[in-house]
Coordinates of N, CA, C and O and ligand atoms in Angstrom, one line a residue:
P1 N -15.9 -28.2 -15.6 CA -15.6 -27.3 -14.9 C -14.0 -27.6 -14.8 O -13.2 -28.2 -14.8
A2 N -13.6 -25.9 -14.6 CA -11.8 -26.2 -14.1 C -11.6 -26.5 -13.3 O -12.2 -27.4 -11.7
S3 N -10.4 -27.2 -13.0 CA -9.4 -27.6 -12.6 C -9.1 -26.9 -11.6 O -9.2 -26.5 -11.8
P4 N -8.5 -27.6 -10.3 CA -7.7 -26.7 -9.0 C -7.0 -25.9 -9.9 O -6.6 -25.0 -9.1
A5 N -6.1 -27.1 -10.3 CA -5.0 -25.7 -10.7 C -5.2 -24.9 -11.8 O -4.7 -23.5 -12.0
E6 N -6.2 -25.0 -13.2 CA -6.4 -24.2 -13.4 C -7.5 -22.7 -12.6 O -7.0 -21.1 -13.1
R7 N -8.4 -23.4 -11.7 CA -8.3 -22.2 -10.7 C -7.7 -21.7 -10.5 O -7.7 -20.0 -10.4
L8 N -6.7 -22.2 -9.8 CA -5.3 -21.3 -8.9 C -4.6 -20.7 -9.6 O -4.3 -19.0 -9.7
K9 N -4.6 -21.0 -11.0 CA -4.2 -19.8 -12.9 C -5.2 -18.6 -12.4 O -4.3 -17.8 -12.6
K10 N -6.0 -19.1 -12.9 CA -7.4 -18.1 -13.3 C -6.9 -16.7 -11.8 O -7.2 -15.8 -11.9
N11 N -7.3 -17.3 -10.4 CA -7.3 -16.4 -9.1 C -5.3 -15.7 -9.4 O -5.8 -14.4 -9.0
R12 N -4.5 -16.1 -9.4 CA -3.5 -15.5 -9.7 C -3.8 -13.9 -10.5 O -3.2 -13.1 -10.7
Q13 N -4.3 -15.0 -11.4 CA -4.2 -14.7 -13.0 C -5.5 -12.8 -12.2 O -4.6 -11.6 -12.8
Q14 N -6.2 -13.3 -12.0 CA -7.0 -11.4 -11.8 C -6.5 -11.1 -10.5 O -6.2 -10.0 -10.2
A15 N -5.2 -11.7 -9.3 CA -4.8 -11.0 -8.4 C -3.9 -10.2 -8.9 O -4.1 -8.4 -9.0
R16 N -3.2 -10.8 -10.2 CA -2.0 -9.3 -10.8 C -2.9 -7.8 -12.1 O -2.5 -7.2 -11.1
T17 N -4.0 -8.5 -12.0 CA -4.8 -7.9 -13.2 C -5.5 -6.6 -11.6 O -5.2 -5.9 -12.2
H18 N -5.7 -6.6 -10.6 CA -6.1 -6.1 -9.8 C -4.6 -5.4 -8.8 O -5.3 -4.5 -8.1
K19 N -3.8 -6.0 -8.7 CA -2.9 -5.7 -8.5 C -2.6 -4.5 -7.4 O -3.1 -4.2 -6.2
M20 N -3.1 -6.7 -6.9 CA -2.7 -6.3 -5.1 C -1.4 -6.2 -4.5 O -1.5 -5.8 -3.1
I21 N -0.6 -5.9 -5.0 CA 1.0 -5.7 -4.8 C 0.7 -4.0 -5.6 O 0.8 -3.6 -6.4
Q22 N 0.6 -3.7 -4.6 CA 0.7 -1.7 -5.1 C 1.9 -1.1 -4.5 O 2.5 -1.9 -3.6
I23 N 2.6 -0.3 -4.8 CA 3.7 0.6 -5.1 C 4.3 1.6 -4.1 O 3.0 2.7 -4.8
H24 N 4.0 2.4 -3.1 CA 3.5 3.3 -2.4 C 4.6 4.4 -2.4 O 6.2 3.2 -1.4
E25 N 4.9 5.7 -2.6 CA 6.4 6.5 -2.2 C 5.8 7.0 -0.6 O 5.2 8.0 -0.9
T26 N 6.2 6.8 0.5 CA 5.6 7.0 1.7 C 6.7 6.7 2.7 O 7.3 5.6 2.7
D27 N 6.3 7.7 3.7 CA 6.6 7.3 5.6 C 5.7 6.0 5.4 O 4.4 6.2 6.0
I28 N 6.4 4.6 6.5 CA 5.5 3.7 6.6 C 5.1 3.6 7.5 O 3.7 3.3 7.9
T29 N 5.1 5.1 8.6 CA 4.6 4.9 9.9 C 3.0 5.5 9.7 O 2.5 5.4 10.5
T30 N 2.7 6.2 8.2 CA 1.2 6.9 7.8 C 0.4 5.7 7.3 O -0.5 6.1 7.3
L31 N 1.1 4.4 7.2 CA -0.2 3.7 6.2 C -1.0 3.1 7.2 O -0.8 2.9 8.1
S32 N -2.5 3.1 6.9 CA -3.7 2.5 7.7 C -4.2 1.6 7.4 O -4.9 1.3 6.3
V33 N -2.9 0.5 7.5 CA -3.0 -0.4 7.3 C -3.4 -1.3 8.4 O -2.7 -2.0 9.3
D34 N -3.2 -2.8 8.4 CA -3.3 -3.7 9.3 C -1.9 -3.8 10.2 O -2.3 -3.5 11.1
A35 N -1.2 -4.2 9.6 CA -0.2 -4.5 9.8 C 1.4 -4.1 9.0 O 1.6 -3.8 7.7
I36 N 2.1 -2.8 9.5 CA 3.5 -2.9 9.1 C 4.6 -3.2 9.5 O 4.5 -3.8 10.4
V37 N 5.5 -3.1 8.9 CA 6.8 -4.8 9.2 C 7.6 -3.7 8.8 O 8.2 -2.9 8.4
N38 N 8.5 -4.1 10.3 CA 9.7 -3.4 10.5 C 11.4 -3.4 10.7 O 11.3 -4.6 10.5
A39 N 11.9 -2.8 9.3 CA 13.4 -3.5 9.5 C 14.5 -3.4 11.1 O 14.7 -2.1 10.9
A40 N 13.6 -4.2 11.8 CA 13.9 -3.8 12.6 C 16.0 -4.5 13.0 O 16.3 -4.9 12.2
N41 N 16.8 -4.9 14.0 CA 17.8 -4.9 14.5 C 17.6 -7.0 15.7 O 16.6 -6.2 15.8
E42 N 18.4 -6.8 15.8 CA 18.2 -8.2 16.7 C 17.8 -7.9 18.2 O 17.0 -8.6 18.9
T43 N 18.1 -6.9 18.8 CA 17.6 -6.5 20.6 C 16.0 -6.0 20.0 O 15.5 -6.2 21.5
L44 N 15.4 -5.5 18.8 CA 14.3 -5.0 19.2 C 14.2 -4.0 19.9 O 13.2 -3.4 20.3
L45 N 15.2 -3.4 20.1 CA 14.7 -2.2 21.6 C 14.9 -0.6 20.0 O 15.3 0.0 20.8
G46 N 14.8 -0.6 19.0 CA 15.3 0.5 18.1 C 15.9 0.8 17.9 O 17.1 -0.1 17.7
G47 N 16.0 2.0 17.1 CA 17.4 2.1 15.8 C 17.5 2.6 15.3 O 16.1 3.9 15.5
G48 N 17.8 3.0 14.1 CA 17.6 4.7 13.1 C 16.7 4.0 11.9 O 15.9 2.7 12.2
G49 N 16.7 5.3 11.2 CA 16.5 4.2 9.9 C 14.5 4.5 10.2 O 13.9 4.5 10.7
V50 N 13.9 3.1 9.6 CA 12.5 2.8 9.6 C 12.3 2.4 10.9 O 11.2 2.8 11.3
D51 N 13.3 1.6 11.7 CA 13.2 1.1 12.9 C 13.1 2.9 13.9 O 11.5 3.0 14.7
G52 N 13.9 3.3 13.7 CA 13.4 4.6 14.5 C 11.9 5.5 14.4 O 11.4 5.9 15.3
A53 N 12.1 5.5 13.4 CA 10.5 6.6 12.5 C 9.1 5.3 13.3 O 8.5 6.1 13.6
I54 N 9.6 3.9 13.2 CA 7.9 3.6 13.7 C 8.2 3.6 14.9 O 7.0 4.1 16.0
H55 N 9.1 3.5 16.1 CA 9.4 3.3 17.3 C 9.0 5.5 18.1 O 8.1 5.1 18.7
R56 N 9.3 6.0 17.3 CA 8.8 7.8 17.8 C 7.2 7.3 17.1 O 6.4 8.2 18.0
A57 N 7.1 7.1 16.2 CA 5.6 7.0 15.7 C 4.1 6.5 16.6 O 3.6 6.5 16.8
A58 N 4.9 5.2 17.0 CA 4.3 4.1 17.8 C 4.4 5.0 19.8 O 3.6 4.5 20.0
G59 N 5.1 5.6 19.5 CA 5.1 6.0 20.8 C 6.2 4.8 22.3 O 5.4 3.6 21.5
P60 N 6.2 5.2 23.6 CA 6.9 4.5 24.1 C 6.4 3.1 24.6 O 7.1 2.1 25.1
K61 N 5.2 2.7 24.5 CA 4.6 1.5 24.4 C 5.3 0.7 24.0 O 6.0 -0.6 24.6
L62 N 6.0 1.2 22.6 CA 6.1 -0.5 21.9 C 7.5 -0.6 22.5 O 7.8 -1.6 22.6
L63 N 8.7 0.4 23.3 CA 9.4 0.0 23.8 C 9.7 -1.2 24.5 O 9.6 -2.3 24.9
D64 N 8.7 -1.0 25.6 CA 7.9 -1.5 26.5 C 7.9 -2.7 26.7 O 8.2 -3.7 26.7
H65 N 6.9 -2.6 25.2 CA 6.6 -4.3 24.9 C 7.6 -4.7 24.3 O 8.0 -6.0 24.6
C66 N 8.7 -4.6 23.5 CA 9.7 -5.3 22.7 C 10.7 -5.6 23.7 O 11.4 -7.0 23.7
R67 N 10.7 -4.7 24.9 CA 11.3 -5.0 26.2 C 11.3 -6.5 26.0 O 12.4 -7.6 27.3
G68 N 10.1 -6.9 26.5 CA 10.4 -8.3 26.6 C 9.8 -9.8 26.1 O 9.5 -10.6 26.3
L69 N 10.3 -9.3 24.8 CA 10.4 -10.1 24.2 C 11.9 -10.6 23.4 O 11.8 -11.6 23.6
G70 N 12.9 -10.2 24.1 CA 14.2 -11.1 24.8 C 14.5 -10.8 22.8 O 15.5 -12.0 23.0
G71 N 14.5 -9.9 21.8 CA 15.3 -10.2 21.0 C 14.7 -10.7 19.7 O 13.8 -12.2 20.3
C72 N 15.2 -11.0 18.6 CA 15.5 -12.2 17.2 C 16.1 -12.3 16.8 O 17.2 -11.3 16.8
R73 N 16.4 -13.2 15.6 CA 17.2 -13.9 15.3 C 17.0 -12.8 13.7 O 16.1 -12.8 13.3
T74 N 18.2 -12.9 13.8 CA 18.3 -12.4 11.7 C 17.2 -13.6 11.1 O 17.2 -14.7 10.8
G75 N 16.6 -12.9 9.8 CA 15.6 -13.6 9.4 C 14.4 -14.5 10.0 O 14.1 -15.3 9.5
S76 N 14.3 -13.6 11.4 CA 13.1 -14.1 12.1 C 12.4 -13.0 12.3 O 12.4 -11.8 12.0
A77 N 10.6 -13.3 13.0 CA 10.2 -11.9 12.9 C 9.6 -12.1 14.3 O 9.2 -13.2 15.2
R78 N 8.7 -11.1 14.9 CA 7.8 -10.6 15.7 C 6.8 -9.9 15.4 O 7.1 -8.9 15.2
I79 N 5.4 -10.4 16.3 CA 4.8 -9.4 16.0 C 4.3 -8.8 17.3 O 4.6 -9.0 18.4
T80 N 4.4 -7.5 17.3 CA 3.5 -6.9 18.7 C 2.2 -5.5 17.7 O 2.2 -5.5 17.0
P81 N 1.7 -5.0 18.8 CA 0.7 -4.2 18.7 C 1.1 -3.0 17.9 O 2.0 -2.7 18.5
G82 N 0.8 -2.5 17.1 CA 1.3 -0.6 16.7 C 0.6 0.2 18.1 O 0.9 1.0 17.2
F83 N 0.1 0.3 18.9 CA -0.1 1.2 20.1 C -0.4 2.7 19.0 O -1.2 2.5 18.5
A84 N 0.0 3.9 19.1 CA -0.1 5.1 18.6 C 0.2 5.1 17.4 O -0.7 5.8 16.1
L85 N 0.0 4.1 16.5 CA 0.8 3.9 15.1 C -1.2 3.9 14.4 O -1.4 3.3 15.3
P86 N -1.2 4.5 13.3 CA -2.9 4.7 12.7 C -2.4 2.6 12.0 O -3.9 1.9 12.6
A87 N -0.8 1.8 12.3 CA -1.5 0.3 11.6 C -1.6 -0.1 13.0 O -1.3 0.0 14.3
R88 N -2.2 -1.5 13.2 CA -2.9 -2.3 14.1 C -1.9 -3.5 14.8 O -1.8 -3.1 16.1
F89 N -1.0 -3.9 13.7 CA 0.4 -4.3 14.2 C 1.1 -3.8 13.5 O 1.3 -2.9 12.2
V90 N 2.4 -3.9 14.2 CA 3.9 -3.9 13.6 C 4.3 -5.4 13.4 O 4.5 -6.4 14.9
I91 N 4.9 -5.4 12.5 CA 5.6 -7.4 13.0 C 7.6 -6.6 12.2 O 7.6 -6.0 11.6
H92 N 8.1 -6.7 13.4 CA 9.2 -6.7 13.4 C 10.1 -8.0 13.1 O 9.8 -9.2 13.5
T93 N 10.9 -7.5 11.4 CA 11.4 -8.6 11.2 C 13.6 -8.0 11.0 O 13.6 -7.1 10.8
V94 N 14.5 -8.8 11.4 CA 15.6 -8.0 11.1 C 16.6 -9.2 10.1 O 16.4 -10.6 10.2
G95 N 16.8 -8.5 9.3 CA 17.3 -8.3 7.9 C 18.9 -8.6 8.2 O 19.7 -8.0 9.0
P96 N 19.5 -9.4 7.6 CA 20.8 -9.7 7.3 C 21.7 -8.0 6.7 O 20.9 -7.7 5.9
V97 N 23.0 -8.4 7.5 CA 23.5 -7.1 7.0 C 24.3 -7.9 5.8 O 24.8 -8.7 5.4
W98 N 24.4 -7.1 4.5 CA 25.1 -7.1 3.1 C 26.7 -7.3 3.9 O 26.9 -6.6 3.9
K99 N 26.8 -8.4 3.5 CA 28.2 -9.0 3.7 C 29.3 -9.4 2.3 O 30.0 -10.4 2.2
G100 N 28.4 -9.1 1.1 CA 28.8 -9.4 0.0 C 27.9 -10.0 -1.2 O 28.5 -10.7 -2.2
G101 N 27.3 -10.8 -0.2 CA 26.5 -11.8 -1.3 C 26.0 -13.8 -0.7 O 26.1 -14.3 -1.2
Q102 N 27.8 -13.5 -0.1 CA 28.3 -15.5 0.3 C 28.3 -15.5 1.2 O 28.5 -17.2 1.7
S103 N 26.8 -15.2 2.1 CA 26.7 -15.8 3.5 C 25.7 -15.8 3.8 O 25.2 -15.7 5.0
G104 N 24.9 -16.2 2.9 CA 23.3 -16.5 3.0 C 22.4 -15.7 3.3 O 21.9 -15.6 4.5
E105 N 23.0 -14.4 2.8 CA 21.3 -13.2 3.2 C 20.7 -13.5 2.4 O 19.7 -12.9 2.7
A106 N 20.8 -13.9 1.3 CA 19.3 -14.0 0.1 C 18.3 -15.2 1.3 O 17.6 -14.8 1.1
E107 N 18.8 -16.1 1.4 CA 17.9 -16.7 2.1 C 17.4 -16.5 3.9 O 16.2 -16.1 3.5
Q108 N 18.7 -15.1 4.0 CA 17.9 -14.6 5.1 C 17.2 -13.7 4.9 O 16.2 -13.4 5.3
L109 N 17.1 -13.3 3.8 CA 16.5 -12.1 3.5 C 14.7 -11.8 2.9 O 14.0 -12.0 3.4
R110 N 15.1 -13.4 2.4 CA 13.5 -14.1 1.9 C 13.0 -15.0 3.2 O 11.6 -14.3 3.4
S111 N 13.9 -15.5 3.9 CA 13.4 -15.8 5.6 C 12.6 -14.6 5.8 O 11.3 -15.0 6.3
C112 N 13.3 -13.4 6.3 CA 11.8 -11.8 6.9 C 10.8 -12.2 6.2 O 9.5 -11.8 6.8
Y113 N 11.2 -12.3 4.9 CA 9.5 -11.7 4.3 C 8.3 -12.8 4.3 O 7.2 -13.1 5.2
L114 N 8.9 -14.2 5.0 CA 8.1 -15.3 4.6 C 7.5 -15.5 5.8 O 6.5 -15.7 6.2
E115 N 8.8 -15.4 7.0 CA 8.1 -15.3 8.4 C 6.9 -14.3 8.7 O 6.0 -14.2 9.8
S116 N 7.2 -12.8 8.2 CA 6.4 -12.0 7.8 C 5.3 -12.4 7.7 O 3.9 -11.8 8.2
F117 N 5.0 -12.8 6.7 CA 3.7 -13.2 6.2 C 3.1 -14.4 7.3 O 1.7 -14.5 6.9
R118 N 4.0 -15.6 7.2 CA 3.3 -16.6 8.4 C 2.6 -15.6 9.4 O 1.5 -16.0 10.1
L119 N 3.2 -14.8 10.1 CA 2.6 -13.9 11.6 C 1.6 -13.2 11.2 O 0.3 -13.0 11.7
A120 N 1.8 -12.6 9.5 CA -0.1 -12.4 9.0 C -0.5 -12.8 9.2 O -2.0 -12.7 9.2
E121 N -0.6 -14.0 9.0 CA -1.6 -14.9 8.1 C -2.6 -15.3 9.5 O -3.8 -15.5 9.7
E122 N -1.5 -15.6 10.1 CA -2.1 -16.6 11.9 C -2.4 -15.0 12.6 O -3.5 -15.6 13.3
S123 N -2.4 -13.9 12.5 CA -3.3 -13.1 12.5 C -4.4 -12.8 12.4 O -4.9 -11.8 12.4
R124 N -4.2 -13.3 10.7 CA -5.8 -12.6 10.4 C -6.1 -11.2 9.5 O -6.7 -10.7 9.7
I125 N -4.5 -11.2 9.5 CA -3.9 -9.7 8.3 C -4.3 -9.7 6.9 O -4.4 -10.4 6.5
K126 N -5.0 -8.4 6.9 CA -5.4 -8.4 5.5 C -4.5 -7.9 4.9 O -4.9 -7.8 3.7
S127 N -4.0 -6.2 5.8 CA -3.5 -5.8 5.1 C -1.9 -5.5 5.1 O -1.9 -5.1 6.3
I128 N -1.3 -5.0 4.5 CA 0.4 -5.2 4.9 C 1.1 -4.6 4.3 O 1.2 -4.6 2.9
A129 N 2.2 -3.6 4.7 CA 3.3 -2.5 4.5 C 4.2 -3.2 4.3 O 4.8 -3.3 5.9
F130 N 5.8 -3.2 3.4 CA 6.8 -3.8 3.9 C 7.6 -2.5 3.6 O 7.3 -1.6 2.3
P131 N 8.3 -2.3 4.4 CA 10.1 -1.2 3.5 C 11.0 -2.3 2.8 O 10.7 -3.0 2.8
A132 N 11.3 -1.5 2.5 CA 12.8 -2.7 1.7 C 14.3 -2.6 2.6 O 14.9 -2.4 2.6
I133 N 13.4 -3.8 3.4 CA 14.5 -4.6 3.9 C 15.6 -5.0 4.1 O 16.3 -5.1 2.7
S134 N 16.5 -4.3 4.6 CA 17.8 -4.5 4.5 C 18.9 -3.6 4.0 O 20.4 -3.4 4.0
T135 N 18.3 -2.8 2.9 CA 18.6 -1.6 2.0 C 19.1 -0.9 2.6 O 19.9 0.4 2.5
G136 N 18.9 -0.2 3.8 CA 19.6 1.2 3.9 C 21.1 0.9 4.7 O 21.5 1.0 4.4
V137 N 21.1 1.1 6.0 CA 22.0 1.0 7.2 C 22.5 -0.5 6.8 O 24.1 -0.6 6.8
Y138 N 22.2 -1.7 6.5 CA 22.1 -2.6 6.9 C 22.7 -3.3 5.0 O 23.1 -4.7 4.8
G139 N 23.5 -2.2 4.2 CA 23.4 -2.2 3.0 C 23.3 -3.2 1.6 O 24.4 -3.4 0.6
Y140 N 22.1 -4.1 1.7 CA 21.8 -4.7 1.0 C 21.4 -3.8 -0.6 O 21.0 -3.1 -0.8
P141 N 22.0 -4.7 -1.7 CA 21.4 -4.1 -2.9 C 20.7 -3.9 -3.3 O 19.7 -4.9 -3.4
S142 N 20.2 -3.0 -3.7 CA 18.4 -2.9 -3.6 C 17.6 -3.3 -5.3 O 16.7 -4.2 -4.6
I143 N 18.2 -3.5 -6.0 CA 17.7 -4.4 -7.3 C 17.5 -6.2 -6.6 O 16.8 -6.3 -7.0
E144 N 18.4 -6.0 -6.0 CA 18.7 -7.9 -5.4 C 17.9 -8.2 -4.4 O 17.0 -8.7 -4.6
A145 N 17.3 -6.8 -3.7 CA 16.9 -7.0 -3.0 C 15.3 -6.9 -3.0 O 14.4 -7.9 -2.6
A146 N 15.1 -6.0 -3.9 CA 13.8 -6.0 -4.1 C 13.1 -7.2 -5.1 O 12.0 -7.5 -5.0
S147 N 13.4 -7.8 -5.7 CA 13.8 -9.6 -6.6 C 13.0 -10.5 -5.6 O 12.3 -11.1 -5.7
I148 N 14.0 -9.9 -4.4 CA 12.9 -11.4 -3.5 C 12.2 -10.5 -2.5 O 11.2 -11.7 -2.1
A149 N 11.8 -9.5 -2.8 CA 11.3 -8.8 -2.3 C 9.6 -9.7 -2.8 O 8.4 -10.2 -2.1
T150 N 9.8 -8.9 -4.2 CA 8.2 -8.9 -5.1 C 8.0 -10.7 -5.2 O 7.5 -10.9 -5.4
Q151 N 8.9 -11.2 -5.1 CA 9.0 -12.7 -5.4 C 7.9 -12.7 -4.3 O 7.2 -14.2 -4.5
T152 N 8.0 -13.2 -3.0 CA 7.5 -13.5 -1.9 C 5.9 -12.7 -1.8 O 5.4 -13.4 -1.4
M153 N 6.1 -11.8 -2.1 CA 4.9 -10.6 -2.3 C 4.1 -11.7 -3.2 O 2.3 -11.7 -3.0
L154 N 4.6 -11.9 -4.8 CA 3.7 -12.6 -5.8 C 3.2 -13.6 -5.2 O 2.3 -14.4 -5.0
E155 N 3.7 -14.6 -4.1 CA 3.9 -15.7 -4.0 C 2.4 -15.5 -2.8 O 1.9 -16.8 -2.3
H156 N 2.4 -14.8 -2.1 CA 1.2 -14.6 -0.8 C -0.3 -13.8 -1.4 O -0.8 -13.2 -0.5
E157 N -0.4 -13.1 -2.3 CA -0.6 -12.1 -2.9 C -2.3 -12.3 -3.2 O -2.7 -11.5 -2.2
S158 N -2.2 -13.6 -2.8 CA -3.9 -14.3 -3.2 C -4.0 -14.3 -1.5 O -5.3 -14.2 -1.4
D159 N -3.6 -14.4 -0.6 CA -3.9 -14.3 0.7 C -4.8 -12.9 1.1 O -4.7 -13.0 2.2
F160 N -4.0 -12.0 0.8 CA -4.6 -10.5 1.0 C -4.9 -9.5 0.2 O -5.4 -10.1 -0.7
D161 N -6.0 -9.0 1.4 CA -6.3 -7.7 -0.2 C -5.6 -6.5 -0.8 O -5.6 -6.5 -1.7
V162 N -4.5 -6.2 0.1 CA -3.4 -5.3 -0.7 C -1.9 -5.8 0.3 O -2.0 -5.9 1.4
I163 N -1.1 -6.0 -0.6 CA 0.5 -5.4 -0.2 C 1.2 -4.6 -0.7 O 1.0 -4.2 -1.9
I164 N 1.7 -3.5 0.2 CA 2.4 -2.3 0.1 C 3.7 -2.7 0.1 O 4.5 -3.0 1.4
A165 N 4.2 -2.4 -1.1 CA 5.9 -2.3 -1.1 C 6.3 -0.7 -1.1 O 5.5 0.1 -1.9
C166 N 6.4 -0.7 0.3 CA 6.4 0.9 0.7 C 8.1 1.4 -0.1 O 8.8 1.4 0.9
C167 N 8.5 2.3 -0.9 CA 9.3 2.6 -0.5 C 9.5 4.2 -0.7 O 9.1 5.1 0.5
F168 N 10.8 4.5 0.2 CA 11.0 5.9 1.2 C 11.9 6.6 -0.2 O 12.5 7.6 -0.2
S169 N 11.9 6.4 -1.1 CA 12.6 7.1 -2.3 C 11.7 6.9 -4.4 O 11.5 5.6 -4.3
A170 N 11.9 8.1 -4.7 CA 11.5 7.5 -6.3 C 12.2 6.8 -6.8 O 11.9 5.7 -7.9
A171 N 13.7 6.3 -6.7 CA 14.4 5.4 -7.3 C 13.8 4.3 -7.0 O 14.0 3.0 -7.6
D172 N 14.0 4.1 -5.7 CA 13.0 2.8 -5.2 C 11.7 2.3 -5.8 O 11.2 1.0 -6.2
V173 N 11.1 3.3 -5.8 CA 9.6 2.9 -7.2 C 10.0 2.5 -7.8 O 9.3 1.5 -8.3
T174 N 10.6 3.7 -8.7 CA 11.1 2.3 -9.8 C 12.2 1.2 -10.0 O 11.6 0.1 -10.9
V175 N 12.9 0.4 -8.8 CA 13.3 -0.8 -8.8 C 12.5 -1.7 -8.3 O 11.9 -2.4 -9.1
Y176 N 11.3 -1.3 -7.9 CA 10.3 -2.6 -7.6 C 9.6 -2.3 -8.8 O 8.6 -3.7 -9.4
E177 N 9.1 -1.3 -8.8 CA 8.3 -1.5 -10.7 C 9.1 -2.4 -11.1 O 8.1 -3.3 -11.9
T178 N 10.3 -2.2 -11.6 CA 10.3 -3.4 -12.8 C 10.9 -4.0 -12.0 O 10.6 -5.4 -13.2
A179 N 11.3 -4.3 -11.2 CA 11.3 -6.0 -10.4 C 9.7 -6.8 -10.7 O 9.7 -7.9 -11.0
L180 N 8.6 -5.7 -11.1 CA 7.3 -6.7 -10.9 C 7.0 -6.8 -12.3 O 5.7 -7.3 -12.4
G181 N 8.0 -5.9 -13.4 CA 7.6 -6.2 -14.8 C 6.3 -5.2 -15.1 O 5.5 -5.0 -16.3
R182 N 6.0 -4.3 -14.7 CA 5.3 -2.7 -14.2 C 6.1 -2.3 -15.9 O 5.5 -1.0 -15.7
K183 N 7.3 -1.9 -15.5 CA 7.9 -0.9 -16.6 C 9.3 -1.3 -17.0 O 9.9 -2.0 -15.9
P184 N 9.2 -1.3 -18.3 CA 11.0 -2.0 -18.7 C 11.7 -0.9 -18.1 O 11.8 -0.1 -17.8
P185 N 13.2 -1.8 -18.1 CA 14.2 -1.3 -17.7 C 14.9 0.4 -18.1 O 14.8 0.0 -19.2
A186 N 15.5 0.9 -17.3 CA 16.1 1.5 -18.1 C 16.9 1.4 -19.1 O 17.5 0.4 -19.1
P187 N 16.8 2.4 -20.7 CA 18.6 1.6 -21.4 C 19.3 2.4 -21.4 O 20.0 2.4 -20.5
S188 N 20.3 0.9 -21.1 CA 21.6 0.4 -20.6 C 22.4 1.1 -22.2 O 22.2 0.4 -23.4
N189 N 23.6 2.0 -22.3 CA 24.1 2.2 -22.9 C 25.4 1.3 -23.4 O 25.9 1.1 -22.7
Ligands
ADP30 P1 18.1 -1.7 7.6 O1 19.0 -1.3 9.1 O2 17.2 -3.2 7.1 O3 18.9 -1.9 5.7 P2 16.8 1.2 7.0 O4 16.3 1.7 8.4 O5 18.2 1.8 7.3 O6 16.9 -0.4 7.3 O7 16.7 0.7 5.5 C1 15.3 0.0 5.1 C2 14.6 0.8 4.3 O8 13.7 1.8 4.9 C3 15.3 2.1 3.2 O9 15.3 1.5 1.8 C4 15.4 2.9 3.7 O10 15.5 4.3 2.9 C5 14.0 2.5 4.4 N1 13.0 3.7 5.7 C6 13.3 4.6 6.7 N2 12.8 5.1 7.1 C7 11.6 4.6 6.4 C8 9.9 5.3 6.5 N3 9.8 6.1 7.6 N4 9.3 4.6 6.2 C9 9.8 4.0 4.8 N5 11.0 3.5 4.9 C10 11.3 4.1 5.5

């Protein structure tokens, strides 16, 4: 009989073969998953980028609901209904603003993913999609951010039916494929 450690290893290998972590190039607001994650700001009152898109697609009830939450610290997360979105829930997390990498940005970004997964598990969420948190207006370098994102996804893949890395450009798809070891890195000259 296999030891718990052996079984865990086998589960992990199976999860990997089944590619529970999927990379999609799409608008995250279109995804019919249990939860989509929002790269919000500390006010939780909406903004540009993916935050603006999520509020537009969810409708004004999302903003009304967020007003009652009193904001969210960087690295933390809050869960709300998805209102008019196809997703049942939105998990709002506040990524760090990139200040050069020496201000705890990596720990804060990792915390965004971990807190989002924690809330998802509490709500029995089985399918979840993440945007590339902090890599837009907040300026976090994409490759470093994807390394943190995919690491936390691999740590949680056995707890979900599917985890989607939702990319908004073909370039980001390549970054995530490389981070997951699914594609050799482009040759450097
Ligand atoms: P942040 O302030 O955390 O940097 P942004 O919204 O500016 O957040 O960008 C985060 C990432 O989300 C970027 O990679 C951006 O291209 C992407 N993005 C923007 N709109 C959408 C969308 N509708 N669906 C998925 N990803 C999006």
